[in-house]
PDB file of C-alpha atoms and ligand atoms in Angstrom:
ATOM      1  CA  UNK F1149      20.375  -2.743   1.148  1.00  0.00           C
ATOM      2  CA  UNK F1150      17.338  -3.901  -0.725  1.00  0.00           C
ATOM      3  CA  UNK F1151      14.744  -1.343  -1.576  1.00  0.00           C
ATOM      4  CA  UNK F1152      11.302  -1.585  -0.079  1.00  0.00           C
ATOM      5  CA  UNK F1153       8.621  -1.710  -2.723  1.00  0.00           C
ATOM      6  CA  UNK F1154       5.240  -0.108  -2.140  1.00  0.00           C
ATOM      7  CA  UNK F1155       2.385  -0.766  -4.510  1.00  0.00           C
ATOM      8  CA  UNK F1156      -0.752   1.264  -4.050  1.00  0.00           C
ATOM      9  CA  UNK F1157      -3.717  -0.403  -5.716  1.00  0.00           C
ATOM     10  CA  UNK F1158      -5.591   1.993  -7.938  1.00  0.00           C
ATOM     11  CA  UNK F1159      -8.010  -0.602  -9.283  1.00  0.00           C
ATOM     12  CA  UNK F1160     -11.694   0.283  -9.244  1.00  0.00           C
ATOM     13  CA  UNK F1161     -12.646  -1.400  -5.978  1.00  0.00           C
ATOM     14  CA  UNK F1162      -9.743   0.006  -4.047  1.00  0.00           C
ATOM     15  CA  UNK F1163     -10.192   3.383  -5.644  1.00  0.00           C
ATOM     16  CA  UNK F1164     -13.849   3.527  -4.635  1.00  0.00           C
ATOM     17  CA  UNK F1165     -12.949   2.346  -1.136  1.00  0.00           C
ATOM     18  CA  UNK F1166     -10.483   5.152  -0.651  1.00  0.00           C
ATOM     19  CA  UNK F1167      -7.201   4.492  -2.387  1.00  0.00           C
ATOM     20  CA  UNK F1168      -7.526   7.942  -3.950  1.00  0.00           C
ATOM     21  CA  UNK F1169      -6.446   9.255  -0.542  1.00  0.00           C
ATOM     22  CA  UNK F1170      -3.440   6.981  -0.656  1.00  0.00           C
ATOM     23  CA  UNK F1171      -2.105   8.613  -3.753  1.00  0.00           C
ATOM     24  CA  UNK F1172      -0.482  11.179  -1.522  1.00  0.00           C
ATOM     25  CA  UNK F1173       1.896   8.369  -0.551  1.00  0.00           C
ATOM     26  CA  UNK F1174       3.375   8.740  -3.990  1.00  0.00           C
ATOM     27  CA  UNK F1175       4.631  12.164  -2.879  1.00  0.00           C
ATOM     28  CA  UNK F1176       5.139  11.582   0.844  1.00  0.00           C
ATOM     29  CA  UNK F1177       7.182   8.403   0.574  1.00  0.00           C
ATOM     30  CA  UNK F1178       9.981   9.679  -1.674  1.00  0.00           C
ATOM     31  CA  UNK F1179      10.149  12.893   0.385  1.00  0.00           C
ATOM     32  CA  UNK F1180      10.517  10.869   3.591  1.00  0.00           C
ATOM     33  CA  UNK F1181      12.600   7.883   2.508  1.00  0.00           C
ATOM     34  CA  UNK F1182      14.376   9.061  -0.620  1.00  0.00           C
ATOM     35  CA  UNK F1183      15.511   6.211  -2.820  1.00  0.00           C
ATOM     36  CA  UNK F1184      15.215   3.553  -0.111  1.00  0.00           C
ATOM     37  CA  UNK F1185      11.601   2.988  -1.074  1.00  0.00           C
ATOM     38  CA  UNK F1186       9.994   2.597  -4.478  1.00  0.00           C
ATOM     39  CA  UNK F1187       6.366   3.585  -4.564  1.00  0.00           C
ATOM     40  CA  UNK F1188       3.989   3.200  -7.457  1.00  0.00           C
ATOM     41  CA  UNK F1189       0.323   3.016  -8.243  1.00  0.00           C
ATOM     42  CA  UNK F1190      -0.700  -0.279  -9.800  1.00  0.00           C
ATOM     43  CA  UNK F1191      -3.835  -1.667 -11.386  1.00  0.00           C
ATOM     44  CA  UNK F1192      -5.943  -4.185  -9.431  1.00  0.00           C
ATOM     45  CA  UNK F1193      -3.696  -6.413  -7.327  1.00  0.00           C
ATOM     46  CA  UNK F1194      -6.257  -9.193  -7.646  1.00  0.00           C
ATOM     47  CA  UNK F1195      -6.960  -9.119  -3.924  1.00  0.00           C
ATOM     48  CA  UNK F1196     -10.419  -7.611  -4.060  1.00  0.00           C
ATOM     49  CA  UNK F1197     -11.833 -10.535  -6.021  1.00  0.00           C
ATOM     50  CA  UNK F1198     -10.561 -12.989  -3.420  1.00  0.00           C
ATOM     51  CA  UNK F1199     -12.177 -11.006  -0.670  1.00  0.00           C
ATOM     52  CA  UNK F1200     -15.679 -11.125  -2.063  1.00  0.00           C
ATOM     53  CA  UNK F1201     -17.164  -8.676   0.372  1.00  0.00           C
ATOM     54  CA  UNK F1202     -14.650  -6.062  -0.763  1.00  0.00           C
ATOM     55  CA  UNK F1203     -14.661  -5.073   2.841  1.00  0.00           C
ATOM     56  CA  UNK F1204     -10.913  -4.908   3.263  1.00  0.00           C
ATOM     57  CA  UNK F1205     -10.120  -2.592   0.366  1.00  0.00           C
ATOM     58  CA  UNK F1206      -8.138  -0.485  -0.269  1.00  0.00           C
ATOM     59  CA  UNK F1207      -5.110  -2.687  -0.441  1.00  0.00           C
ATOM     60  CA  UNK F1208      -1.475  -1.692  -0.536  1.00  0.00           C
ATOM     61  CA  UNK F1209       1.437  -4.077  -0.827  1.00  0.00           C
ATOM     62  CA  UNK F1210       4.672  -3.301   0.999  1.00  0.00           C
ATOM     63  CA  UNK F1211       7.179  -5.877  -0.210  1.00  0.00           C
ATOM     64  CA  UNK F1212       5.185  -9.074   0.294  1.00  0.00           C
ATOM     65  CA  UNK F1213       2.997  -7.751   3.075  1.00  0.00           C
ATOM     66  CA  UNK F1214      -0.559  -7.005   2.094  1.00  0.00           C
ATOM     67  CA  UNK F1215      -2.053  -4.114   4.001  1.00  0.00           C
ATOM     68  CA  UNK F1216      -5.823  -4.257   4.194  1.00  0.00           C
ATOM     69  CA  UNK F1217      -8.004  -1.213   4.704  1.00  0.00           C
ATOM     70  CA  UNK F1218      -4.845   0.717   4.066  1.00  0.00           C
ATOM     71  CA  UNK F1219      -4.303   4.199   5.381  1.00  0.00           C
ATOM     72  CA  UNK F1220      -1.307   6.458   4.926  1.00  0.00           C
ATOM     73  CA  UNK F1221      -0.367   5.790   8.540  1.00  0.00           C
ATOM     74  CA  UNK F1222      -0.560   1.991   8.242  1.00  0.00           C
ATOM     75  CA  UNK F1223       1.563   2.053   5.118  1.00  0.00           C
ATOM     76  CA  UNK F1224       4.233   4.269   6.695  1.00  0.00           C
ATOM     77  CA  UNK F1225       4.337   1.975   9.736  1.00  0.00           C
ATOM     78  CA  UNK F1226       4.860  -1.055   7.531  1.00  0.00           C
ATOM     79  CA  UNK F1227       7.605   0.687   5.564  1.00  0.00           C
ATOM     80  CA  UNK F1228       9.386   1.418   8.844  1.00  0.00           C
ATOM     81  CA  UNK F1229       9.044  -2.239   9.825  1.00  0.00           C
ATOM     82  CA  UNK F1230      10.429  -3.445   6.518  1.00  0.00           C
ATOM     83  CA  UNK F1231      13.331  -1.001   6.659  1.00  0.00           C
ATOM     84  CA  UNK F1232      14.199  -2.181  10.171  1.00  0.00           C
ATOM     85  CA  UNK F1233      14.602  -5.793   9.002  1.00  0.00           C
TER      86      UNK F1233
HETATM   87  S1  FES Q1698      -9.033  -3.098  -7.037  1.00  0.00           S
HETATM   88 FE1  FES Q1698      -7.474  -3.239  -5.559  1.00  0.00          FE
HETATM   89  S2  FES Q1698      -7.127  -5.351  -5.340  1.00  0.00           S
HETATM   90 FE2  FES Q1698      -8.598  -5.179  -6.903  1.00  0.00          FE
END
């Protein structure tokens, strides 16, 4: 089975908009999913500059799905969806 990849944006915009709270994913995800999911913090995903209002930060990518205004809950839901595929 392919691993699900989770990239938490830690770029400035996302960080200011709350991705600091998402860093707990880096502990929660391996505890919950073991090695089925790879989670890492990444520099700016380049999404904030497309969305000029910055209103949808913080962003997290789960495989190719971009999660806007990401919360721990939204990210976990998306991981479950991707694992169910
Ligand atoms: S800072 Fe997160 S997409 Fe740019």
